[in-house]
Coordinates of C-alpha atoms and ligand atoms in Angstrom, one line a residue:
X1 CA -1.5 13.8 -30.1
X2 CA 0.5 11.3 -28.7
X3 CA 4.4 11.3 -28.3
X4 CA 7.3 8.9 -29.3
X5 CA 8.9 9.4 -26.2
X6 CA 7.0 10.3 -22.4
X7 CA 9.3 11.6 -19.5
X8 CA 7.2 10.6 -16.3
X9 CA 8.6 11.5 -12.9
X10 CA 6.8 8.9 -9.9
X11 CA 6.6 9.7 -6.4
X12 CA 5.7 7.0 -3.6
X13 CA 6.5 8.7 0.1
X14 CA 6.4 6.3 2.8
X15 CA 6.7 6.3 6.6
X16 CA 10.4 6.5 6.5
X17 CA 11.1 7.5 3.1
X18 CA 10.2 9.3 -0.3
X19 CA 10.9 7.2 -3.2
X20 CA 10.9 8.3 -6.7
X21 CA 12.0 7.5 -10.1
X22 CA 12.1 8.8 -13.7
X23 CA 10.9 6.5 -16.2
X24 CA 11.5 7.6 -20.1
X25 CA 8.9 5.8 -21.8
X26 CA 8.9 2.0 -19.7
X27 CA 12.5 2.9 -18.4
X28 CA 13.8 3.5 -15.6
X29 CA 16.0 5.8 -15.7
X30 CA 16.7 7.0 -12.1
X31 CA 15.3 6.1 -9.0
X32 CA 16.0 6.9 -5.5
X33 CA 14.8 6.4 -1.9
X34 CA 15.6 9.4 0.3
X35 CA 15.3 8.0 3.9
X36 CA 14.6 11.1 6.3
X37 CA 16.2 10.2 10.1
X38 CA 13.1 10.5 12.6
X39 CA 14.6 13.4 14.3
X40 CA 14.2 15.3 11.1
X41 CA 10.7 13.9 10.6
X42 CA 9.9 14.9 14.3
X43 CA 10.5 18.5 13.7
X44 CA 7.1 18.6 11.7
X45 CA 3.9 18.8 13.4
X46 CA 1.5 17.3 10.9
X47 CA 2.5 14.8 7.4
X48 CA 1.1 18.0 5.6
X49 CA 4.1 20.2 7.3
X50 CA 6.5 17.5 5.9
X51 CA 5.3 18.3 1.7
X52 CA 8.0 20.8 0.9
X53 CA 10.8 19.1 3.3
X54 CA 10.0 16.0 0.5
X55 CA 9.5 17.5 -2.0
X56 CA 13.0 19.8 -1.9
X57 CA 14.8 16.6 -1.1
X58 CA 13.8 14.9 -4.0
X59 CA 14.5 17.7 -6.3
X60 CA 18.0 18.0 -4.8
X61 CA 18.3 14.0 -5.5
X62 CA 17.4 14.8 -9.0
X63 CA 19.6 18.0 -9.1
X64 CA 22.8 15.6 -7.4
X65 CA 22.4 13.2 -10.1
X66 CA 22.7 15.9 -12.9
X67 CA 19.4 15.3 -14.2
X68 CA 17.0 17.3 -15.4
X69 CA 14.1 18.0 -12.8
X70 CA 11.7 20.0 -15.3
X71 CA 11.1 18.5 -18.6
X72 CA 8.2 15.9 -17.6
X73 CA 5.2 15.3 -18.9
X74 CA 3.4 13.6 -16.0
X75 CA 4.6 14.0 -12.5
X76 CA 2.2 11.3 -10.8
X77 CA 1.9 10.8 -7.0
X78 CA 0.7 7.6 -5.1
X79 CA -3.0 8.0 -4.4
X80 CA -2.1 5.7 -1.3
X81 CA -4.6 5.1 1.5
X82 CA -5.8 9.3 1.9
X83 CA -8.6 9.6 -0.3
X84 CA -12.0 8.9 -0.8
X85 CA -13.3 5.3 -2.0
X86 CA -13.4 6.3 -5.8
X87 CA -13.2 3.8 -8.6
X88 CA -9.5 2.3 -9.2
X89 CA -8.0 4.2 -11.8
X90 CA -5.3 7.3 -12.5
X91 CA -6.7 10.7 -11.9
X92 CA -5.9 14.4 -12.8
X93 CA -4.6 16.3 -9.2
X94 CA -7.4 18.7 -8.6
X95 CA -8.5 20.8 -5.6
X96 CA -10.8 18.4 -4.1
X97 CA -8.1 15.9 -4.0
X98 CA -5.6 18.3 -2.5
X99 CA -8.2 19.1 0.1
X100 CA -8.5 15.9 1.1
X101 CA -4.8 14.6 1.0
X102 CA -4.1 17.9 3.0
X103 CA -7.0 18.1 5.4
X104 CA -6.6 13.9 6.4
X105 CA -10.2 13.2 6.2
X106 CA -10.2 10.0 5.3
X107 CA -6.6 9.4 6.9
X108 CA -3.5 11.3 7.9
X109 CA -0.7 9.1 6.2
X110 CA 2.5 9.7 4.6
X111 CA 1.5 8.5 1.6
X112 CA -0.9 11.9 1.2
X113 CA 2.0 14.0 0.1
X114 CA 2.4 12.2 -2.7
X115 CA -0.4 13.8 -4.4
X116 CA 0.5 17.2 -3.3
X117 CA 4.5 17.0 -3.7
X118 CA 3.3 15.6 -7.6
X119 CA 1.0 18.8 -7.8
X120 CA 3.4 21.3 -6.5
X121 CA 6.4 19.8 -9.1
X122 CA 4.0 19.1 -12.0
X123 CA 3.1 23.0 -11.4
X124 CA 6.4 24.5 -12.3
X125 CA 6.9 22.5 -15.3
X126 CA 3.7 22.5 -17.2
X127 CA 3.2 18.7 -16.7
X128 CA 0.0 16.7 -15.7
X129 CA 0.0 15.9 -12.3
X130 CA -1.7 13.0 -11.9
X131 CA -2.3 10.2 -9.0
X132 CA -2.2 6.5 -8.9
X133 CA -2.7 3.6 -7.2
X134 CA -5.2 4.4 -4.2
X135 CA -5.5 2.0 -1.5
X136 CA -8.7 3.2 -1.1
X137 CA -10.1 2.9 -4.1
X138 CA -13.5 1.1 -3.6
X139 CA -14.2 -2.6 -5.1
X140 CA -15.2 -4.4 -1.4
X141 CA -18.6 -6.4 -2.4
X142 CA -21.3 -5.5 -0.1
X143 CA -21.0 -8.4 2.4
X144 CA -17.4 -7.2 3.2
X145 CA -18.5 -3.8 4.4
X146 CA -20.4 -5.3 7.4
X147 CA -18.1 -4.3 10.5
X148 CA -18.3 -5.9 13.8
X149 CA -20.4 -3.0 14.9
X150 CA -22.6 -0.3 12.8
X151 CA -20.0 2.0 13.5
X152 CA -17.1 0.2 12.5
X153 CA -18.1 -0.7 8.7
X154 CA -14.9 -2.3 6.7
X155 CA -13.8 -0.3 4.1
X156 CA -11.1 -1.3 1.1
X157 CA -7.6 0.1 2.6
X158 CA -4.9 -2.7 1.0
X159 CA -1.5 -2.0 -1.1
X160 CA -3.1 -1.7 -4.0
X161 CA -1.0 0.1 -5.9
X162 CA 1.7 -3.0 -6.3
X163 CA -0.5 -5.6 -5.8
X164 CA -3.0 -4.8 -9.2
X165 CA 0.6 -4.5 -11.4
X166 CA 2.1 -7.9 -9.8
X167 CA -1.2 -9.3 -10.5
X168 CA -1.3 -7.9 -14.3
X169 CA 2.3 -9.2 -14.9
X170 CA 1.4 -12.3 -13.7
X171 CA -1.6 -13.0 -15.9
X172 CA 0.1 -12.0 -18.9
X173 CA 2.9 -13.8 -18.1
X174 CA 0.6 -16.7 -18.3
X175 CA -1.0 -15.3 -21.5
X176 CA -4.3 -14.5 -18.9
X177 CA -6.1 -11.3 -17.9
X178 CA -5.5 -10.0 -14.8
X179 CA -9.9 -10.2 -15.3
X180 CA -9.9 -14.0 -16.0
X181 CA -8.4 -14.6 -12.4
X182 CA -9.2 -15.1 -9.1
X183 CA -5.8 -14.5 -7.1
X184 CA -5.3 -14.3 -2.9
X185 CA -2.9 -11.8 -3.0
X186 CA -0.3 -10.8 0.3
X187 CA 1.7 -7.9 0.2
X188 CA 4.4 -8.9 2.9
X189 CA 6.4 -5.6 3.6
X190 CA 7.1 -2.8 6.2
X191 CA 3.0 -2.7 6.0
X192 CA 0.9 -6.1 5.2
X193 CA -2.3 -6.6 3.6
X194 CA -4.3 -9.8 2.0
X195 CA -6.7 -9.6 -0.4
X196 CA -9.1 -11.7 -2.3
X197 CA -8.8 -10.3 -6.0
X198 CA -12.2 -11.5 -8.0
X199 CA -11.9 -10.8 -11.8
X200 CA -9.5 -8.1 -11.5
X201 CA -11.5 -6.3 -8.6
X202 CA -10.6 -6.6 -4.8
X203 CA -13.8 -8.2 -3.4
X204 CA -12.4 -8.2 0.1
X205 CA -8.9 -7.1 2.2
X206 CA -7.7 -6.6 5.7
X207 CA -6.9 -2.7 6.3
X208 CA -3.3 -1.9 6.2
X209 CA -4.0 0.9 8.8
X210 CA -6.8 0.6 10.5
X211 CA -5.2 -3.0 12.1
X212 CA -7.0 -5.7 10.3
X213 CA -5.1 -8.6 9.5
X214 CA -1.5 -10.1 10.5
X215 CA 0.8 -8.3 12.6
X216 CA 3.3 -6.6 11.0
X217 CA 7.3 -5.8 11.2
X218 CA 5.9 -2.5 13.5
X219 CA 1.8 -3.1 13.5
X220 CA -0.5 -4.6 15.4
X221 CA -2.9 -6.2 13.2
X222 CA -6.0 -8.1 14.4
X223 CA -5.9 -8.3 18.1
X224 CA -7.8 -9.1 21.3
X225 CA -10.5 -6.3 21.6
X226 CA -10.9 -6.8 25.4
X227 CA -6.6 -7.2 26.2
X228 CA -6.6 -4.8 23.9
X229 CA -9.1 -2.3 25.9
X230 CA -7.2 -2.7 29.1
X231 CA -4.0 -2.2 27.6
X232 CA -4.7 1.3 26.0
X233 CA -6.4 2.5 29.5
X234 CA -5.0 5.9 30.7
X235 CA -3.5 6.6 27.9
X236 CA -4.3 9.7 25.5
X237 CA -5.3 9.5 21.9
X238 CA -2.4 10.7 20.4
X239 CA -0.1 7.9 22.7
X240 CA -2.9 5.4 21.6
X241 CA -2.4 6.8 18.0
X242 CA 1.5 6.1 18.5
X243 CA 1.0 2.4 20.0
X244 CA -1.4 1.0 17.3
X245 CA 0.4 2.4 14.3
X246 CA 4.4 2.1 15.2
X247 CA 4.3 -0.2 18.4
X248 CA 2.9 -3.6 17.5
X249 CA 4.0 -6.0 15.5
X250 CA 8.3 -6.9 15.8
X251 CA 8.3 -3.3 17.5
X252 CA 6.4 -4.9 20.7
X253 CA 7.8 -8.4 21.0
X254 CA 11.5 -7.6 20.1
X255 CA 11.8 -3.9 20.0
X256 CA 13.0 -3.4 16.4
X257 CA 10.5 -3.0 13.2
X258 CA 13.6 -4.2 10.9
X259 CA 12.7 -7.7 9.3
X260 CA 16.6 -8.0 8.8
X261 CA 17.2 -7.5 12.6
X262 CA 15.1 -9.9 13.4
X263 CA 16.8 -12.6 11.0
X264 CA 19.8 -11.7 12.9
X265 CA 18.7 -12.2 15.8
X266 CA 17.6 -15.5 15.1
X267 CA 20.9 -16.6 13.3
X268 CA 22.6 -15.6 16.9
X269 CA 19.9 -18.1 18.4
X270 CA 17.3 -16.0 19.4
X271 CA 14.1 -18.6 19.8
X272 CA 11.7 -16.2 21.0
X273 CA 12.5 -13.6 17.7
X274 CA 11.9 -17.0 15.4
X275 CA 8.9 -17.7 17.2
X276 CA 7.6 -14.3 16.1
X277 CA 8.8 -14.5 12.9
X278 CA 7.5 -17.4 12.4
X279 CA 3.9 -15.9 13.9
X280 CA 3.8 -13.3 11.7
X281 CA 4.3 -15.7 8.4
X282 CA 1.6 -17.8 10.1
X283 CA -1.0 -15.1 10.4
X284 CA -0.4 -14.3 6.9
X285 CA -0.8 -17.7 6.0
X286 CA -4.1 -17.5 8.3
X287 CA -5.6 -14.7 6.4
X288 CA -4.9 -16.3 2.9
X289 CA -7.0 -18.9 3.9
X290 CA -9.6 -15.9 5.1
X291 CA -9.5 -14.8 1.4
X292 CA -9.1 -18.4 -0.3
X293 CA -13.1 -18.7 1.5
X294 CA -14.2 -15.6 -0.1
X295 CA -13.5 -16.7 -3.2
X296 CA -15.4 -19.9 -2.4
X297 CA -12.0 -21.9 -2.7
X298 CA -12.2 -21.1 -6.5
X299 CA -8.7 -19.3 -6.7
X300 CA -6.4 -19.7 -9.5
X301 CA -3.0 -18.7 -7.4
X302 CA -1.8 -17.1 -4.2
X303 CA 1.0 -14.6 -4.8
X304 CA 3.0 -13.3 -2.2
X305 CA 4.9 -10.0 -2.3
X306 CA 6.4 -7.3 -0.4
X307 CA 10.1 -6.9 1.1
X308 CA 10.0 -9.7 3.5
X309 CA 9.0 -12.1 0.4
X310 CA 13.0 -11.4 -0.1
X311 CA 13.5 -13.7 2.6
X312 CA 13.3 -17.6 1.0
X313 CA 12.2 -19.1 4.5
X314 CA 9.2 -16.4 4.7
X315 CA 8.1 -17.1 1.2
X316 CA 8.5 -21.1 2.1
X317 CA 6.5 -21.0 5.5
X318 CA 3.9 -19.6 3.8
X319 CA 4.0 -21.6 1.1
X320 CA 3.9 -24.8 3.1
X321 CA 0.9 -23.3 4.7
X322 CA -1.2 -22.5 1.7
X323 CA -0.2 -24.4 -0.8
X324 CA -3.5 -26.4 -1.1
X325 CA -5.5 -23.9 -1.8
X326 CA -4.0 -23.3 -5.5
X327 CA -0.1 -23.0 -7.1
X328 CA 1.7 -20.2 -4.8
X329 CA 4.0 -17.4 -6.7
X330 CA 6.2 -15.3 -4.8
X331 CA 7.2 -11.5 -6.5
X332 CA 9.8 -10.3 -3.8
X333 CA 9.8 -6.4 -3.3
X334 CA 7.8 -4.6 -5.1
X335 CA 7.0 -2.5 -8.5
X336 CA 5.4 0.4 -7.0
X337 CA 7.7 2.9 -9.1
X338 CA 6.7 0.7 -11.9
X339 CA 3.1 0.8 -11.4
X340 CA 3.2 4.4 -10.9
X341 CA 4.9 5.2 -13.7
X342 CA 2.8 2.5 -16.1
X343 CA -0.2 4.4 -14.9
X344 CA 0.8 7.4 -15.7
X345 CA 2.3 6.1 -19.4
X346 CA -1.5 4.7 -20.5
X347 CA -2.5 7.7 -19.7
X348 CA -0.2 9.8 -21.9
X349 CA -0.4 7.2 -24.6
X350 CA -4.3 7.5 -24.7
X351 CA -5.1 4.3 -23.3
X352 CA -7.0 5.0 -20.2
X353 CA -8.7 8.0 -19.8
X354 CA -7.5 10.2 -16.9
X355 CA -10.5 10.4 -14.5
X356 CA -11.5 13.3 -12.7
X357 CA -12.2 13.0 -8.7
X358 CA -15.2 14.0 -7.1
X359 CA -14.1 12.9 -4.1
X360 CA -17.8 11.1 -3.5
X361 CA -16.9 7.7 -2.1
X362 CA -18.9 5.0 -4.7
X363 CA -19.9 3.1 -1.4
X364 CA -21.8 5.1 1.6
X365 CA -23.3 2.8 3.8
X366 CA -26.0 0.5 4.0
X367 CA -29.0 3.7 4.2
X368 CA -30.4 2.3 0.8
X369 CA -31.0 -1.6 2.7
X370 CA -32.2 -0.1 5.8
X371 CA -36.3 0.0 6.8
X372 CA -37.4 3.4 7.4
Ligands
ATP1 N1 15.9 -10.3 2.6 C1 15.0 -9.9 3.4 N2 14.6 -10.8 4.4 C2 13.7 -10.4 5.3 N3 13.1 -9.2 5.3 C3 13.5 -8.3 4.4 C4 14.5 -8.6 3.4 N4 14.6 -7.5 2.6 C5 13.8 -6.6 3.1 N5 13.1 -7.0 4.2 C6 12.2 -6.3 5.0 O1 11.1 -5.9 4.3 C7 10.5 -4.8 5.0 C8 10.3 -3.6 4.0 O2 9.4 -4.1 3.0 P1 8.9 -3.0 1.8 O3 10.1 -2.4 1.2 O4 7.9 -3.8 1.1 O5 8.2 -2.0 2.8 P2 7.8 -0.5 2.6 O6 7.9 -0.2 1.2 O7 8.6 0.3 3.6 O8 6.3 -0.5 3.1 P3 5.1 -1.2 2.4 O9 5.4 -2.6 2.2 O10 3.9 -1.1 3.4 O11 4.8 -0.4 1.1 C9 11.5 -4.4 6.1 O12 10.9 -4.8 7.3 C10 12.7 -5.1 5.7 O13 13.5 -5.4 6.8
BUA2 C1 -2.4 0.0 2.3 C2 -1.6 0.0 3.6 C3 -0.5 0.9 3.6 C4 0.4 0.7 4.8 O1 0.6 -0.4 5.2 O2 0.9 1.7 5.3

């Protein structure tokens, strides 16, 4: 039976942060962004060690607001880029999942406690636990898998989770299905993904984390395999590990990850930081066109999103850039909270059925092309 009013806590933890919010019915009632200082962050040997340090900060967020921290009725936790390659949708918490958030077998990434912080808060209050929003859910047509080498397939890994609710509000803000469009969508933040989005499914994106794509504020992105090879020589995996996920990007060429810095920089008269602003707008611009071509030019807009789309200059470079290919629409920040909670909300309302994860990716390989 379905309720008048739904209580939903959401739970997005990032590199830097753990954001959450309590939405009462569409609402948003609270929200918060706990930033945890890299010393305290440091102190934890794996993201799994981090779960209850999260989790008991955002409880004592709730508790310092006065709030109540038990009566939900869906506690729901970012999918994020950690599990398999199921279909997109929002799923019940289950073992399998938390064996695979916990264990990193797909990857080891902040956002993976957000399934298991949900599960662990859902558990003392009787609510569903429930996760959203995976960045690697599976829609990549089969042409987009091929990798540079057998070994290297390309697999669905893009911010999926804001970019699918900026695409629906966009539609119906046009009185259009988010399935009647084709949309290049960027999501232009502290990580960066484009994305060719065919009829509601993503046919085709760089990887947010497995550096595919533009640079970003602290990423490498796309680079020069053979530089590339000589620069990581002599060094071990984990300082490779370090250099490709937090060392690119802003980080490398001007030694901050902060967008914000940078624009400071430049106001002081920096011309080297506005050259690699500038490159990293470009490259975003580049990719659009990437995506523009997968859709066989037949796009209906580009939307660009994300915190740096806060900046008007970003969102006009790129513009300028792309504007050919179709009428650009720039959604600043994001709605991540939102599209967590919104997930949740159709699920407690009855319509979308909560699925259940098998944790069996839909796509495999290429065996079934393959000559024996
Ligand atoms: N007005 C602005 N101008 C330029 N950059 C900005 C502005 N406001 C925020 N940013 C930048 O946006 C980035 C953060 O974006 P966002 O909040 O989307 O990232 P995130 O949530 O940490 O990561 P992700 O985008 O991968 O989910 C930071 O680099 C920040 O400096
Ligand atoms: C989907 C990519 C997430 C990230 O940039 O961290």
């Amino acid at each position: 039976m379905t309720k008048e009013q739904y209580r939903v806590l959401a739970i997005n933890p990032g590199s830097t942060s753990t954001k959450a919010s309590i939405f009462e019915n569409d609402a948003e009632v609270w929200k918060t962004n706990v930033v945890h200082a890299p010393e305290e962050l440091a102190g934890f040997e794996t993201i799994g060690d981090q779960g209850p340090f999260r989790r008991d900060a955002i409880l004592a967020a709730i508790d310092e607001a006065g709030l109540d921290a038990q009566n939900f009725d869906a506690v729901v936790g970012v999918g994020g880029v950690g599990l398999a390659g199921v279909p997109y949708g929002t799923y019940g918490v289950n073992e399998t999942m938390l064996d695979d958030a916990t264990s990193g077998k797909y990857a080891s990434h902040p956002n993976n406690l957000g399934v298991i912080i949900a599960h662990e808060i859902a558990a003392t209050c009787g609510a569903q636990a429930m996760a959203a929003g995976m960045a690697s859910s599976e829609e990549f047509q089969e042409v987009a898998h091929i990798g540079g080498f057998a070994q290297t397939p390309r697999r669905c890994c893009v911010h999926m989770l804001n970019t699918k609710e900026v695409a629906l509000r966009h539609a119906a803000a046009q009185g259009k299905s988010y399935k009647d469009l084709n949309l290049v969508i960027a999501h232009v933040g502290g990580g960066i993904t484009v994305a060719a989005h065919r009829k509601g499914m993503v046919v085709d994106g760089t990887d947010g984390v497995d550096q595919e794509g533009p640079m970003t504020p602290n990423r490498p992105g796309t680079v020069r395999l053979v530089s590339f090879m000589k620069l990581i020589a002599g060094l071990t995996p984990a300082e490779q590990k370090k250099l490709v996920s937090t060392q690119g990007g802003f980080m490398s060429h001007l030694g901050t990850s902060d967008a914000l810095e940078v624009k400071r920089m430049i106001a002081e008269g920096d011309e080297y930081a506005r050259l690699v602003y500038d490159a990293l707008l470009y490259q975003v611009a580049g990719w659009i066109g990437h995506m523009a071509a997968v859709l066989k030019g037949e796009v209906d807009g580009v939307i660009l999103t994300g915190g740096l789309m806060n900046d008007e200059y970003a969102a006009a470079y790129i513009t300028e850039m792309v504007s050919w290919i179709a009428p650009v629409s720039v959604y600043p920040g994001e709605l991540e909270g939102e599209a967590l909670a919104a997930a949740a909300l159709r699920v407690l309302r009855g319509e979308e059925e909560l699925l259940e994860y098998t944790g069996v990716p839909v796509w495999s390989g290429f065996d079934h092309l393959k000559r024996a």
